[in-house]
mmCIF file of C-alpha atoms in Angstrom:
data_model
loop_
_atom_site.group_PDB
_atom_site.id
_atom_site.type_symbol
_atom_site.label_atom_id
_atom_site.label_comp_id
_atom_site.label_asym_id
_atom_site.label_seq_id
_atom_site.Cartn_x
_atom_site.Cartn_y
_atom_site.Cartn_z
ATOM 1 C CA GLU A 1 -13.183 19.661 -7.420
ATOM 2 C CA VAL A 2 -10.962 16.814 -8.702
ATOM 3 C CA GLN A 3 -12.277 15.341 -11.969
ATOM 4 C CA LEU A 4 -10.951 12.654 -14.294
ATOM 5 C CA LEU A 5 -12.557 12.094 -17.582
ATOM 6 C CA GLU A 6 -11.645 9.183 -19.712
ATOM 7 C CA SER A 7 -12.206 8.874 -23.472
ATOM 8 C CA GLY A 8 -11.200 6.762 -26.367
ATOM 9 C CA GLY A 9 -12.791 3.379 -25.439
ATOM 10 C CA GLY A 10 -14.831 1.369 -27.933
ATOM 11 C CA LEU A 11 -14.974 -1.837 -29.992
ATOM 12 C CA VAL A 12 -11.802 -3.239 -31.610
ATOM 13 C CA GLN A 13 -10.909 -6.452 -33.324
ATOM 14 C CA PRO A 14 -8.284 -8.777 -31.789
ATOM 15 C CA GLY A 15 -4.817 -7.434 -32.717
ATOM 16 C CA GLY A 16 -6.075 -3.912 -32.975
ATOM 17 C CA SER A 17 -5.018 -0.714 -31.182
ATOM 18 C CA LEU A 18 -6.740 1.944 -29.151
ATOM 19 C CA ARG A 19 -5.389 5.038 -27.391
ATOM 20 C CA LEU A 20 -7.292 5.986 -24.176
ATOM 21 C CA SER A 21 -7.042 9.479 -22.662
ATOM 22 C CA CYS A 22 -7.864 10.906 -19.266
ATOM 23 C CA ALA A 23 -8.356 14.675 -18.879
ATOM 24 C CA ALA A 24 -7.675 15.809 -15.390
ATOM 25 C CA SER A 25 -8.940 18.966 -13.607
ATOM 26 C CA GLY A 26 -9.203 20.360 -10.103
ATOM 27 C CA PHE A 27 -5.770 19.580 -8.998
ATOM 28 C CA THR A 28 -2.064 20.203 -9.811
ATOM 29 C CA PHE A 29 -1.803 17.296 -12.325
ATOM 30 C CA SER A 30 1.906 17.396 -12.605
ATOM 31 C CA THR A 31 2.441 16.745 -8.838
ATOM 32 C CA TYR A 32 0.860 13.270 -8.712
ATOM 33 C CA ALA A 33 1.507 9.835 -10.074
ATOM 34 C CA MET A 34 -1.340 8.409 -12.104
ATOM 35 C CA SER A 35 -2.384 4.901 -13.054
ATOM 36 C CA TRP A 36 -4.795 2.900 -15.220
ATOM 37 C CA VAL A 37 -6.844 0.178 -13.459
ATOM 38 C CA ARG A 38 -9.268 -2.045 -15.458
ATOM 39 C CA GLN A 39 -12.307 -4.133 -14.411
ATOM 40 C CA ALA A 40 -13.571 -6.918 -16.726
ATOM 41 C CA PRO A 41 -17.340 -7.533 -16.616
ATOM 42 C CA GLY A 42 -18.334 -8.920 -13.285
ATOM 43 C CA LYS A 43 -14.614 -9.311 -12.235
ATOM 44 C CA GLY A 44 -12.379 -7.545 -9.642
ATOM 45 C CA LEU A 45 -9.977 -4.673 -10.095
ATOM 46 C CA GLU A 46 -6.601 -5.133 -12.005
ATOM 47 C CA TRP A 47 -3.919 -2.480 -12.055
ATOM 48 C CA VAL A 48 -2.740 -1.986 -15.523
ATOM 49 C CA SER A 49 -0.060 0.609 -15.543
ATOM 50 C CA GLY A 50 1.339 3.515 -13.589
ATOM 51 C CA ILE A 51 3.546 6.635 -14.362
ATOM 52 C CA SER A 52 5.383 8.993 -12.029
ATOM 53 C CA ALA A 53 4.460 12.591 -11.683
ATOM 54 C CA SER A 54 7.250 13.710 -14.034
ATOM 55 C CA GLY A 55 6.627 10.925 -16.478
ATOM 56 C CA VAL A 56 10.137 9.702 -16.219
ATOM 57 C CA SER A 57 9.251 6.338 -14.555
ATOM 58 C CA THR A 58 6.579 3.923 -15.824
ATOM 59 C CA TYR A 59 5.328 0.609 -14.552
ATOM 60 C CA TYR A 60 3.228 -2.177 -16.112
ATOM 61 C CA ALA A 61 1.427 -5.306 -15.049
ATOM 62 C CA ASP A 62 2.945 -8.421 -16.717
ATOM 63 C CA SER A 63 -0.262 -9.000 -18.546
ATOM 64 C CA VAL A 64 0.170 -5.873 -20.635
ATOM 65 C CA LYS A 65 3.954 -5.427 -20.715
ATOM 66 C CA GLY A 66 5.282 -4.875 -24.223
ATOM 67 C CA ARG A 67 1.727 -4.161 -25.643
ATOM 68 C CA PHE A 68 0.598 -1.136 -23.677
ATOM 69 C CA THR A 69 2.353 2.135 -23.213
ATOM 70 C CA ILE A 70 1.427 4.857 -20.562
ATOM 71 C CA SER A 71 2.320 8.463 -21.007
ATOM 72 C CA ARG A 72 1.311 11.882 -19.746
ATOM 73 C CA ASP A 73 1.359 15.433 -21.057
ATOM 74 C CA ASN A 74 1.659 17.615 -17.935
ATOM 75 C CA SER A 75 1.228 20.745 -20.146
ATOM 76 C CA LYS A 76 -2.299 19.424 -21.052
ATOM 77 C CA ASP A 77 -3.214 17.729 -17.828
ATOM 78 C CA THR A 78 -3.687 14.498 -19.731
ATOM 79 C CA LEU A 79 -2.833 10.878 -19.160
ATOM 80 C CA TYR A 80 -2.727 8.332 -21.952
ATOM 81 C CA LEU A 81 -2.718 4.651 -22.504
ATOM 82 C CA GLN A 82 -1.684 3.366 -25.849
ATOM 83 C CA MET A 83 -3.024 -0.226 -26.246
ATOM 84 C CA ASN A 84 -1.636 -2.348 -29.079
ATOM 85 C CA SER A 85 -2.058 -6.078 -29.938
ATOM 86 C CA LEU A 86 -5.362 -6.150 -28.050
ATOM 87 C CA ARG A 87 -6.791 -9.503 -26.937
ATOM 88 C CA ALA A 88 -10.148 -10.601 -25.949
ATOM 89 C CA GLU A 89 -9.103 -10.781 -22.298
ATOM 90 C CA ASP A 90 -8.320 -7.022 -22.367
ATOM 91 C CA THR A 91 -12.024 -6.352 -22.555
ATOM 92 C CA ALA A 92 -12.850 -4.223 -19.435
ATOM 93 C CA ALA A 93 -13.822 -0.968 -18.174
ATOM 94 C CA TYR A 94 -10.636 1.141 -17.931
ATOM 95 C CA TYR A 95 -10.388 3.581 -15.011
ATOM 96 C CA CYS A 96 -7.895 6.555 -14.869
ATOM 97 C CA ALA A 97 -6.934 6.955 -11.187
ATOM 98 C CA LYS A 98 -5.006 9.605 -9.336
ATOM 99 C CA GLN A 99 -2.592 8.572 -6.655
ATOM 100 C CA MET A 100 -2.151 10.431 -3.338
ATOM 101 C CA ALA A 101 1.448 11.131 -4.103
ATOM 102 C CA ALA A 102 3.959 8.807 -5.698
ATOM 103 C CA ILE A 103 3.373 5.572 -7.603
ATOM 104 C CA THR A 104 3.289 3.422 -4.370
ATOM 105 C CA TYR A 105 0.368 5.522 -2.773
ATOM 106 C CA PRO A 106 -3.278 4.534 -3.005
ATOM 107 C CA PHE A 107 -5.908 6.019 -5.277
ATOM 108 C CA ASP A 108 -7.807 8.746 -3.959
ATOM 109 C CA CYS A 109 -9.817 9.650 -7.102
ATOM 110 C CA TRP A 110 -11.214 7.582 -9.942
ATOM 111 C CA GLY A 111 -12.678 8.558 -13.221
ATOM 112 C CA GLN A 112 -16.003 7.055 -14.510
ATOM 113 C CA GLY A 113 -14.269 4.592 -16.720
ATOM 114 C CA THR A 114 -14.248 3.998 -20.518
ATOM 115 C CA PRO A 115 -15.230 0.650 -21.998
ATOM 116 C CA VAL A 116 -12.992 -1.391 -24.190
ATOM 117 C CA THR A 117 -14.363 -4.395 -26.044
ATOM 118 C CA VAL A 118 -12.025 -6.637 -27.980
ATOM 119 C CA SER A 119 -14.078 -8.834 -30.322
ATOM 120 C CA SER A 120 -14.288 -9.895 -33.924
ATOM 121 C CA GLN B 1 -5.157 -15.422 -9.415
ATOM 122 C CA SER B 2 -4.756 -12.307 -7.349
ATOM 123 C CA VAL B 3 -1.491 -11.516 -5.517
ATOM 124 C CA LEU B 4 -3.484 -10.699 -2.335
ATOM 125 C CA THR B 5 -5.997 -13.178 -1.075
ATOM 126 C CA GLN B 6 -9.524 -12.070 0.204
ATOM 127 C CA PRO B 7 -12.593 -14.147 1.031
ATOM 128 C CA PRO B 8 -15.012 -14.033 -1.892
ATOM 129 C CA SER B 9 -17.912 -13.190 0.352
ATOM 130 C CA VAL B 10 -18.954 -12.238 3.898
ATOM 131 C CA SER B 11 -22.295 -11.519 5.416
ATOM 132 C CA ALA B 12 -23.772 -10.171 8.643
ATOM 133 C CA ALA B 13 -26.957 -8.743 9.936
ATOM 134 C CA PRO B 14 -27.711 -4.909 10.134
ATOM 135 C CA GLY B 15 -26.082 -3.369 13.163
ATOM 136 C CA GLN B 16 -23.519 -6.204 13.585
ATOM 137 C CA LYS B 17 -19.744 -6.010 12.811
ATOM 138 C CA VAL B 18 -17.907 -7.817 10.117
ATOM 139 C CA THR B 19 -14.236 -8.163 9.153
ATOM 140 C CA ILE B 20 -12.648 -8.825 5.780
ATOM 141 C CA SER B 21 -9.191 -10.233 5.633
ATOM 142 C CA CYS B 22 -6.482 -9.599 3.133
ATOM 143 C CA SER B 23 -3.460 -12.016 3.044
ATOM 144 C CA GLY B 24 -0.155 -11.212 1.156
ATOM 145 C CA SER B 25 3.569 -11.700 1.531
ATOM 146 C CA SER B 26 6.646 -9.799 2.583
ATOM 147 C CA SER B 27 6.988 -8.101 -0.787
ATOM 148 C CA ASN B 28 3.668 -6.472 -0.598
ATOM 149 C CA ILE B 29 1.652 -6.207 2.621
ATOM 150 C CA GLY B 30 4.705 -6.988 4.770
ATOM 151 C CA ASN B 31 6.598 -3.976 3.720
ATOM 152 C CA ASN B 32 4.078 -1.493 2.355
ATOM 153 C CA TYR B 33 0.929 0.319 3.442
ATOM 154 C CA VAL B 34 -2.405 -1.188 2.751
ATOM 155 C CA SER B 35 -5.450 0.490 1.421
ATOM 156 C CA TRP B 36 -9.029 -0.460 1.090
ATOM 157 C CA TYR B 37 -11.666 0.389 -1.443
ATOM 158 C CA GLN B 38 -15.371 0.112 -1.489
ATOM 159 C CA GLN B 39 -17.239 -0.355 -4.759
ATOM 160 C CA LEU B 40 -20.967 0.053 -4.463
ATOM 161 C CA PRO B 41 -23.088 -1.683 -7.187
ATOM 162 C CA GLY B 42 -22.805 0.159 -10.461
ATOM 163 C CA THR B 43 -20.272 2.758 -9.202
ATOM 164 C CA VAL B 44 -16.607 3.362 -9.390
ATOM 165 C CA PRO B 45 -14.336 2.437 -6.519
ATOM 166 C CA LYS B 46 -13.877 4.747 -3.579
ATOM 167 C CA LEU B 47 -10.902 4.958 -1.228
ATOM 168 C CA LEU B 48 -12.025 3.719 2.310
ATOM 169 C CA ILE B 49 -8.808 3.308 4.073
ATOM 170 C CA TYR B 50 -5.188 4.317 3.446
ATOM 171 C CA GLU B 51 -1.824 3.715 5.150
ATOM 172 C CA ASN B 52 -3.319 0.574 6.956
ATOM 173 C CA ASN B 53 -5.671 2.517 9.254
ATOM 174 C CA GLU B 54 -6.251 6.088 8.044
ATOM 175 C CA ARG B 55 -9.673 7.267 6.918
ATOM 176 C CA PRO B 56 -9.988 10.008 4.089
ATOM 177 C CA SER B 57 -12.229 12.889 5.137
ATOM 178 C CA GLY B 58 -15.914 11.896 4.832
ATOM 179 C CA ILE B 59 -15.409 8.120 5.720
ATOM 180 C CA PRO B 60 -17.288 7.414 8.862
ATOM 181 C CA ASP B 61 -15.453 5.922 11.791
ATOM 182 C CA ARG B 62 -17.483 2.780 11.390
ATOM 183 C CA PHE B 63 -14.795 1.773 8.946
ATOM 184 C CA SER B 64 -11.373 0.745 10.361
ATOM 185 C CA GLY B 65 -8.245 -0.887 9.142
ATOM 186 C CA SER B 66 -5.476 -2.854 10.631
ATOM 187 C CA LYS B 67 -2.318 -4.645 9.713
ATOM 188 C CA SER B 68 -0.285 -7.316 11.230
ATOM 189 C CA GLY B 69 2.686 -8.924 9.357
ATOM 190 C CA THR B 70 1.640 -9.998 5.950
ATOM 191 C CA SER B 71 -2.077 -9.664 6.591
ATOM 192 C CA ALA B 72 -4.527 -6.739 6.857
ATOM 193 C CA THR B 73 -8.121 -6.519 8.024
ATOM 194 C CA LEU B 74 -10.954 -4.178 7.282
ATOM 195 C CA GLY B 75 -13.498 -3.852 9.960
ATOM 196 C CA ILE B 76 -17.039 -2.434 9.625
ATOM 197 C CA THR B 77 -19.170 -1.830 12.670
ATOM 198 C CA GLY B 78 -22.957 -0.839 12.765
ATOM 199 C CA LEU B 79 -23.655 -2.536 9.477
ATOM 200 C CA GLN B 80 -26.106 -0.834 7.181
ATOM 201 C CA THR B 81 -27.859 -2.189 4.191
ATOM 202 C CA GLY B 82 -26.060 0.695 2.258
ATOM 203 C CA ASP B 83 -22.799 -0.994 3.080
ATOM 204 C CA GLU B 84 -23.504 -3.761 0.685
ATOM 205 C CA ALA B 85 -20.670 -3.542 -1.809
ATOM 206 C CA ASP B 86 -17.544 -5.117 -3.088
ATOM 207 C CA TYR B 87 -14.436 -4.330 -1.014
ATOM 208 C CA TYR B 88 -10.857 -4.656 -2.300
ATOM 209 C CA CYS B 89 -7.527 -4.448 -0.552
ATOM 210 C CA GLY B 90 -4.543 -3.019 -2.348
ATOM 211 C CA THR B 91 -0.911 -2.160 -1.944
ATOM 212 C CA TRP B 92 2.384 -1.834 -3.587
ATOM 213 C CA ASP B 93 4.431 -4.901 -4.399
ATOM 214 C CA SER B 94 8.134 -4.121 -4.209
ATOM 215 C CA SER B 95 9.228 -7.190 -6.089
ATOM 216 C CA LEU B 96 6.797 -6.845 -8.907
ATOM 217 C CA SER B 97 7.140 -2.998 -8.902
ATOM 218 C CA ALA B 98 3.379 -3.019 -9.275
ATOM 219 C CA VAL B 99 0.203 -2.096 -7.688
ATOM 220 C CA VAL B 100 -1.607 -5.265 -6.485
ATOM 221 C CA PHE B 101 -5.150 -5.780 -5.462
ATOM 222 C CA GLY B 102 -7.058 -8.623 -3.739
ATOM 223 C CA GLY B 103 -9.799 -10.367 -5.593
ATOM 224 C CA GLY B 104 -12.442 -8.626 -3.805
ATOM 225 C CA THR B 105 -15.059 -9.501 -1.152
ATOM 226 C CA LYS B 106 -18.769 -9.109 -1.645
ATOM 227 C CA LEU B 107 -20.388 -7.956 1.599
ATOM 228 C CA THR B 108 -24.045 -8.892 2.086
ATOM 229 C CA VAL B 109 -26.036 -7.281 4.854
ATOM 230 C CA LEU B 110 -28.804 -9.780 5.642
#
């Protein structure tokens, strides 16, 4: 069974940093592109960042470019999102999502999400 | 504002059919496959349709997808109260090099 388990969310002050992790199991992690998708309270889905299967190529939404960094460790089957210079508008549930193949493919598995609250 | 445009809400009676539209441009829907996601209240999104009209295993054939030009449509027949959810369209945007979603459509089964 494919499983994605996020961790690392929490309460942080504006300007602060957090590192999210997503532990994957049940599939060959190194074969699939992965992404982070967030959902602010009561709002819709917003794609945040994606990374190719090898980790060589990374992609970012304009709203987080220059502040967030996505990475992966295929030896540990783990996806990461380093979030710096956090703002109130980054408050959301952050989902780790597996893509069906490459970065242009849809998401066929989602984690349960980890909440991030940016507030003083 | 979302890159893809969906109606905020749709409604229909149990047993009826409903369609949800998703409008984009040549850089996204016009040249890439469209997928649809269902998010039931309090749950994570679930893939409903991929490659415009393909259903993952376990998704009933009451759900269908289509695409024409720069627009896509999700159709749901034989509506059930359990279909009440938020529905999102998504695709790759070749100009942005980013995944884009619609703003979501809330389906109410009256």
